[in-house]
């Protein structure tokens, strides 16, 4: 029973619109019902709030269709394992997510956030909720491209193995560092960050995976480098394979990143964002291929 999320689903950005909340009636199989964001409340004793001690997933919903729902739920379960949380009730999360989207005003793109927390201190039960977010505009990032800077994450490339307590590879709620890195990028006149290890290995971005192209070879950093296994990266690799390109998960040096023909950041929100500038130097944007990846992988038309 402690695995059962007490899963309210809240809605964001359009305060009047309904969202989903779990009825507490049946603790083993909660039934979601929508509530507006203003009515969705989390207990101040919840460890998600006081310590960021929990995990989350952000799932794109395009034209009412969940993108990579299965892989997102599987990653939630994997993150829970890494944090030694009770196994989340994935069916309850899925029901809450669908109820939240059904109750929301239809939009071409929505983002659904699943949150799973260690719960209230001393209570011994995990808690969880779902939030439907709307209103993001990714046209500029997908069309014109983004400017990124490399920042040292301060860890070696092998810390997932040597120091598993750092929880690299789990999608924890503790994103204050990721947000601080994005503010540093803004100070440097950039839109996003590529984290590199203290020993010069390309890792990931604060909320995205990195894709680099050299000729017909497309590579992304290996997931044993203390980074998140991206659902968007996996989907884009399927498309690239279908298009006849060579793909590989690898160890990439910062020099190889700088020498890439093209670079993209891949994530559930922006999906495919071409990089147009790396550390102040122009990077070529392949608009045609970017549009193809967006369309063939996600059914999204490039701006
Ligand atoms: N890496 C980090 C640190 C992230 O937070 C995310 C997503 O938020 C990703 C990579 C990309 O994962 P996905 O494509 O599944 O959204």
mmCIF file of C-alpha atoms and ligand atoms in Angstrom, residues 56-59 72 75 153 170-171 175 178 195 204-210 227-234 266-269 271, ligand 1:
data_model
loop_
_atom_site.group_PDB
_atom_site.id
_atom_site.type_symbol
_atom_site.label_atom_id
_atom_site.label_comp_id
_atom_site.label_asym_id
_atom_site.label_seq_id
_atom_site.Cartn_x
_atom_site.Cartn_y
_atom_site.Cartn_z
ATOM 1 C CA UNK A 56 9.543 13.065 -11.475
ATOM 2 C CA UNK A 57 8.850 12.604 -15.162
ATOM 3 C CA UNK A 58 7.770 15.157 -17.770
ATOM 4 C CA UNK A 59 5.820 13.643 -20.652
ATOM 5 C CA UNK A 72 8.612 7.405 -19.015
ATOM 6 C CA UNK A 75 12.126 5.428 -15.955
ATOM 7 C CA UNK A 153 29.594 19.644 -13.704
ATOM 8 C CA UNK A 170 17.877 9.199 -11.438
ATOM 9 C CA UNK A 171 15.398 11.938 -12.327
ATOM 10 C CA UNK A 175 16.762 20.502 -9.951
ATOM 11 C CA UNK A 178 20.149 22.481 -13.096
ATOM 12 C CA UNK A 195 27.489 19.752 -18.845
ATOM 13 C CA UNK A 204 24.034 16.016 -20.850
ATOM 14 C CA UNK A 205 22.141 19.286 -20.611
ATOM 15 C CA UNK A 206 20.162 20.280 -17.478
ATOM 16 C CA UNK A 207 16.929 18.958 -19.025
ATOM 17 C CA UNK A 208 18.048 17.354 -22.297
ATOM 18 C CA UNK A 209 20.358 14.818 -23.893
ATOM 19 C CA UNK A 210 23.024 15.782 -26.403
ATOM 20 C CA UNK A 227 23.316 10.915 -17.085
ATOM 21 C CA UNK A 228 19.646 10.324 -17.669
ATOM 22 C CA UNK A 229 18.594 7.770 -20.288
ATOM 23 C CA UNK A 230 16.521 10.038 -22.548
ATOM 24 C CA UNK A 231 13.195 8.904 -23.954
ATOM 25 C CA UNK A 232 13.439 11.551 -26.690
ATOM 26 C CA UNK A 233 16.957 10.432 -27.611
ATOM 27 C CA UNK A 234 15.767 6.817 -27.885
ATOM 28 C CA UNK A 266 16.744 16.366 -27.178
ATOM 29 C CA UNK A 267 14.066 16.494 -24.483
ATOM 30 C CA UNK A 268 10.371 15.853 -23.880
ATOM 31 C CA UNK A 269 9.513 19.571 -23.861
ATOM 32 C CA UNK A 271 11.732 17.581 -28.457
HETATM 33 N N1 LIG B 1 18.748 14.764 -18.983
HETATM 34 C C1 LIG B 1 18.169 15.400 -17.948
HETATM 35 C C2 LIG B 1 19.000 15.810 -16.783
HETATM 36 C C3 LIG B 1 16.783 15.680 -17.976
HETATM 37 O O1 LIG B 1 16.208 16.307 -16.947
HETATM 38 C C4 LIG B 1 16.031 15.286 -19.108
HETATM 39 C C5 LIG B 1 14.583 15.542 -19.187
HETATM 40 O O2 LIG B 1 14.018 16.310 -18.478
HETATM 41 C C6 LIG B 1 16.675 14.647 -20.162
HETATM 42 C C7 LIG B 1 18.039 14.392 -20.067
HETATM 43 C C8 LIG B 1 15.919 14.243 -21.395
HETATM 44 O O3 LIG B 1 15.027 13.186 -21.124
HETATM 45 P P1 LIG B 1 13.685 12.994 -21.957
HETATM 46 O O4 LIG B 1 14.043 12.999 -23.393
HETATM 47 O O5 LIG B 1 13.184 11.655 -21.526
HETATM 48 O O6 LIG B 1 12.770 14.111 -21.600
#
